[in-house]
C-alpha positions as a printed NumPy array, in Angstrom:
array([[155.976,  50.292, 109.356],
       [156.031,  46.209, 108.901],
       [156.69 ,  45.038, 105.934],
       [153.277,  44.311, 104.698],
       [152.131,  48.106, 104.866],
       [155.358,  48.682, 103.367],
       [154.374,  46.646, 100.031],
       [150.986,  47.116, 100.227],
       [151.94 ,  51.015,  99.81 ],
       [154.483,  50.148,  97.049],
       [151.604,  48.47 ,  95.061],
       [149.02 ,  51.054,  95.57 ],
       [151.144,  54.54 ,  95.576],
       [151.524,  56.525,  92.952],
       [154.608,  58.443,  94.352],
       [157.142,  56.964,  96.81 ],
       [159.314,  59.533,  98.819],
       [156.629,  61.739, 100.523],
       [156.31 ,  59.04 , 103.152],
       [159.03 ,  59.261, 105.435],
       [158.51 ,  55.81 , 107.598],
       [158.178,  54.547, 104.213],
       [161.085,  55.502, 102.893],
       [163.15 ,  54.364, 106.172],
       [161.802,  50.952, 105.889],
       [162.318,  50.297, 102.399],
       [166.18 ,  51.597, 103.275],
       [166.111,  48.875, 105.754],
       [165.377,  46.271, 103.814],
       [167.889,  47.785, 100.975],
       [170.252,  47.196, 103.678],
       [169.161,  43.47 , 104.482],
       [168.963,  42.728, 100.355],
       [172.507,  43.919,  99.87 ],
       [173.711,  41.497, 103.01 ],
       [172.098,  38.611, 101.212],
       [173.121,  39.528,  97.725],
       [176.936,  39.734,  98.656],
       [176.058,  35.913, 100.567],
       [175.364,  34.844,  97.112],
       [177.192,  36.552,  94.805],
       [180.978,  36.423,  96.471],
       [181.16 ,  32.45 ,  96.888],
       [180.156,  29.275,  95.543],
       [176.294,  28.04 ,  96.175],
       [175.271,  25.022,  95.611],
       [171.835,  25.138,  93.691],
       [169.518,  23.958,  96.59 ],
       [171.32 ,  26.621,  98.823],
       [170.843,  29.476,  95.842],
       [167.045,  28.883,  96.189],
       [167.444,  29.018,  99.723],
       [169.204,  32.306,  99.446],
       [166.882,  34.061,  96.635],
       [163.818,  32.767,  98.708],
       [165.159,  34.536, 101.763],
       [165.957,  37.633,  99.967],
       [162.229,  37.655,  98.466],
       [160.75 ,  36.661, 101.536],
       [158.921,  34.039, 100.185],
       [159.791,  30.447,  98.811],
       [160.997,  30.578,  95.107],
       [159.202,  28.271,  92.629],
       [160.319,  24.745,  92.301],
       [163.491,  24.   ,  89.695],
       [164.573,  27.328,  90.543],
       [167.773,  28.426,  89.046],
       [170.021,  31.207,  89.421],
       [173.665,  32.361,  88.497],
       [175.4  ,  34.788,  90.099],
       [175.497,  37.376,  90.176],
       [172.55 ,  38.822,  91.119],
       [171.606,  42.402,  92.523],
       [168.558,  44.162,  93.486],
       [168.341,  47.311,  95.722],
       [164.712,  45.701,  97.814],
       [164.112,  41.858,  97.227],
       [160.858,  41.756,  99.   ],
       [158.547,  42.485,  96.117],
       [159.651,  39.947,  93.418],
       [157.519,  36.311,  93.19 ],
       [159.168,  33.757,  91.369],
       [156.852,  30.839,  89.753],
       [158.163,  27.365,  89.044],
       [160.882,  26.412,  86.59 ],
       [162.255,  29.977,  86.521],
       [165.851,  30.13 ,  85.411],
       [168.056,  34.136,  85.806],
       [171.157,  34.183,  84.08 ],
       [174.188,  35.919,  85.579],
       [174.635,  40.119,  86.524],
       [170.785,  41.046,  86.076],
       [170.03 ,  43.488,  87.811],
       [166.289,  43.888,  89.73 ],
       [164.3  ,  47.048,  91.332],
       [161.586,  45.661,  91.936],
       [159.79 ,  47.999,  94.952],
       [157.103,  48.659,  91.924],
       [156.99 ,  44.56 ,  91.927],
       [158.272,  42.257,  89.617],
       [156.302,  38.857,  88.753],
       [157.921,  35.938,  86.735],
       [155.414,  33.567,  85.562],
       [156.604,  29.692,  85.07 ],
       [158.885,  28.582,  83.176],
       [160.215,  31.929,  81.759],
       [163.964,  32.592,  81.501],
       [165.766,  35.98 ,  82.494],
       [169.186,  36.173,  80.093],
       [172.608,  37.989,  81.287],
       [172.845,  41.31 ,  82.648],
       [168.998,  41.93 ,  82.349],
       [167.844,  45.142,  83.907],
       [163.817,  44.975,  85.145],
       [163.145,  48.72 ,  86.372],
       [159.942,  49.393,  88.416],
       [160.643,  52.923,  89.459],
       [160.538,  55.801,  87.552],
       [161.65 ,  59.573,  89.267],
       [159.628,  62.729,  89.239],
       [160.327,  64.278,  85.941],
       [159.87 ,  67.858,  87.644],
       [163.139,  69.334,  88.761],
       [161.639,  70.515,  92.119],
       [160.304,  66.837,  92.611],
       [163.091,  64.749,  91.069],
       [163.534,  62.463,  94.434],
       [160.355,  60.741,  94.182],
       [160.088,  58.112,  92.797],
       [156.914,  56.323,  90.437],
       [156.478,  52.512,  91.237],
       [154.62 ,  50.315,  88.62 ],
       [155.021,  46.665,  88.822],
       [156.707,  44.552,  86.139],
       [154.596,  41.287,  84.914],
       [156.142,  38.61 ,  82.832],
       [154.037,  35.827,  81.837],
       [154.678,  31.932,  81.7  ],
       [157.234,  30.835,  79.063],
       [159.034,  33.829,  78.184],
       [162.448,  34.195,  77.195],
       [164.183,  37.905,  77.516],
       [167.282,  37.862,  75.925],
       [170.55 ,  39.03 ,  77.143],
       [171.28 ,  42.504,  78.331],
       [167.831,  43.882,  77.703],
       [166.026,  46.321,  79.725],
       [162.342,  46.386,  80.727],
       [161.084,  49.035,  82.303],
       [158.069,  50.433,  84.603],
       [154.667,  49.113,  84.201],
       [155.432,  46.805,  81.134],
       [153.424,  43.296,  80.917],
       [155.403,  40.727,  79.023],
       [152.786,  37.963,  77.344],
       [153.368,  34.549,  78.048],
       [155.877,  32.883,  75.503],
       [156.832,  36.057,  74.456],
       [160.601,  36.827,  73.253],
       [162.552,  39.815,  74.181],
       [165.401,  40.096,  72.197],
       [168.814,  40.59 ,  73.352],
       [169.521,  44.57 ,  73.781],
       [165.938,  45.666,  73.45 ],
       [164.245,  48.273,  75.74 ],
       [160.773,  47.584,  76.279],
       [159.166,  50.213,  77.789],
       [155.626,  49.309,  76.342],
       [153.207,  45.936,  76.406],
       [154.449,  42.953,  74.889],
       [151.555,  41.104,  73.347],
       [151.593,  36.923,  74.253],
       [153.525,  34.727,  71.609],
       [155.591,  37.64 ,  69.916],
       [159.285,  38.699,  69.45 ],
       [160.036,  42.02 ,  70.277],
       [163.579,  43.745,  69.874],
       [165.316,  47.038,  69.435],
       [165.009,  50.45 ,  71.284],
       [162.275,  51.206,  71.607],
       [161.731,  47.571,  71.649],
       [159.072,  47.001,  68.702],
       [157.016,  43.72 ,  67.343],
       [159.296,  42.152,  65.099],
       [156.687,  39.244,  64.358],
       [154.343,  36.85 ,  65.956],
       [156.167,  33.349,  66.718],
       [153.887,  30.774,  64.911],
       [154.836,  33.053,  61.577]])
């Protein structure tokens, strides 16, 4: 299976692990993403050769001003897109085979987790695995250590604040924090 059918299933299955050349080809490019996060996370970069890195984990060329510190880890790294002026603070943490899209200008704080798979709640089916794709908009700022999780769509210039678990829709130009993450008020109040 090439890559495209690979992602292409990702973005239109409901259930990943019934598939087994699908499963073998996401395992190989696990394999590649963990080569190219340990090229970037165990020595110094230099900013233009991060963005070099990230865009060849991603398979795709990052947005322009791109910024990352290390470290960074994700268990895929083909199905995250990157717009322009996108800055990811260090030890987040990405699974992104459900896709994970970060709109311009938005900024990813420390040790942020963005979860696109859920597993099988069903003992008998526990190993598969439930991709929906992750969507933040332009502008947005998730705060440090927070957690969004499967299927969530993050407004543009919302705020995320730092802890919070978002596990439903953020509405655009609102701050949401806690756990459950909840609208704490509308940004122009």
């Amino acid at each position: 299976m090439e890559l495209n059918e690979l992602l292409q299933y990702f973005n239109t299955a409901d259930t990943i692990g019934e598939n087994p050349e699908a499963i073998e080809t996401m395992r190989f490019y696990s394999r590649q993403a963990q080569k190219i996060t340990m090229e970037i996370n165990t020595k110094y970069h230099e900013p233009d050769e991060l963005a070099e890195l990230f865009s060849e984990l991603i398979g795709k060329p990052v947005g322009e001003h791109f910024g990352l510190f290390p470290p960074f880890y994700t268990d895929f790294g083909k199905n995250i897109i990157v717009g322009n002026n996108v800055f990811i603070n260090s030890d987040c943490k990405f699974q992104d085979q459900g896709g994970i899209f970060i709109g311009d200008g938005s900024l990813i704080g420390h040790g942020v987790v963005l979860a696109t798979l859920n597993h099988d709640l069903a003992p008998e089916k526990r190993q598969q695995l439930h991709p929906a794709p992750i969507h933040i908009g332009k502008g947005v700022w998730i705060g440090a250590n927070a957690t969004v999780t499967s299927g969530v769509t993050i407004g543009d210039n919302a705020v995320v604040a730092a802890g919070a678990v978002v596990n439903k829709d953020v509405p655009a130009d609102t701050i949401v924090g806690g756990v459950p993450a909840k609208i704490i008020k509308k940004i122009d109040e």
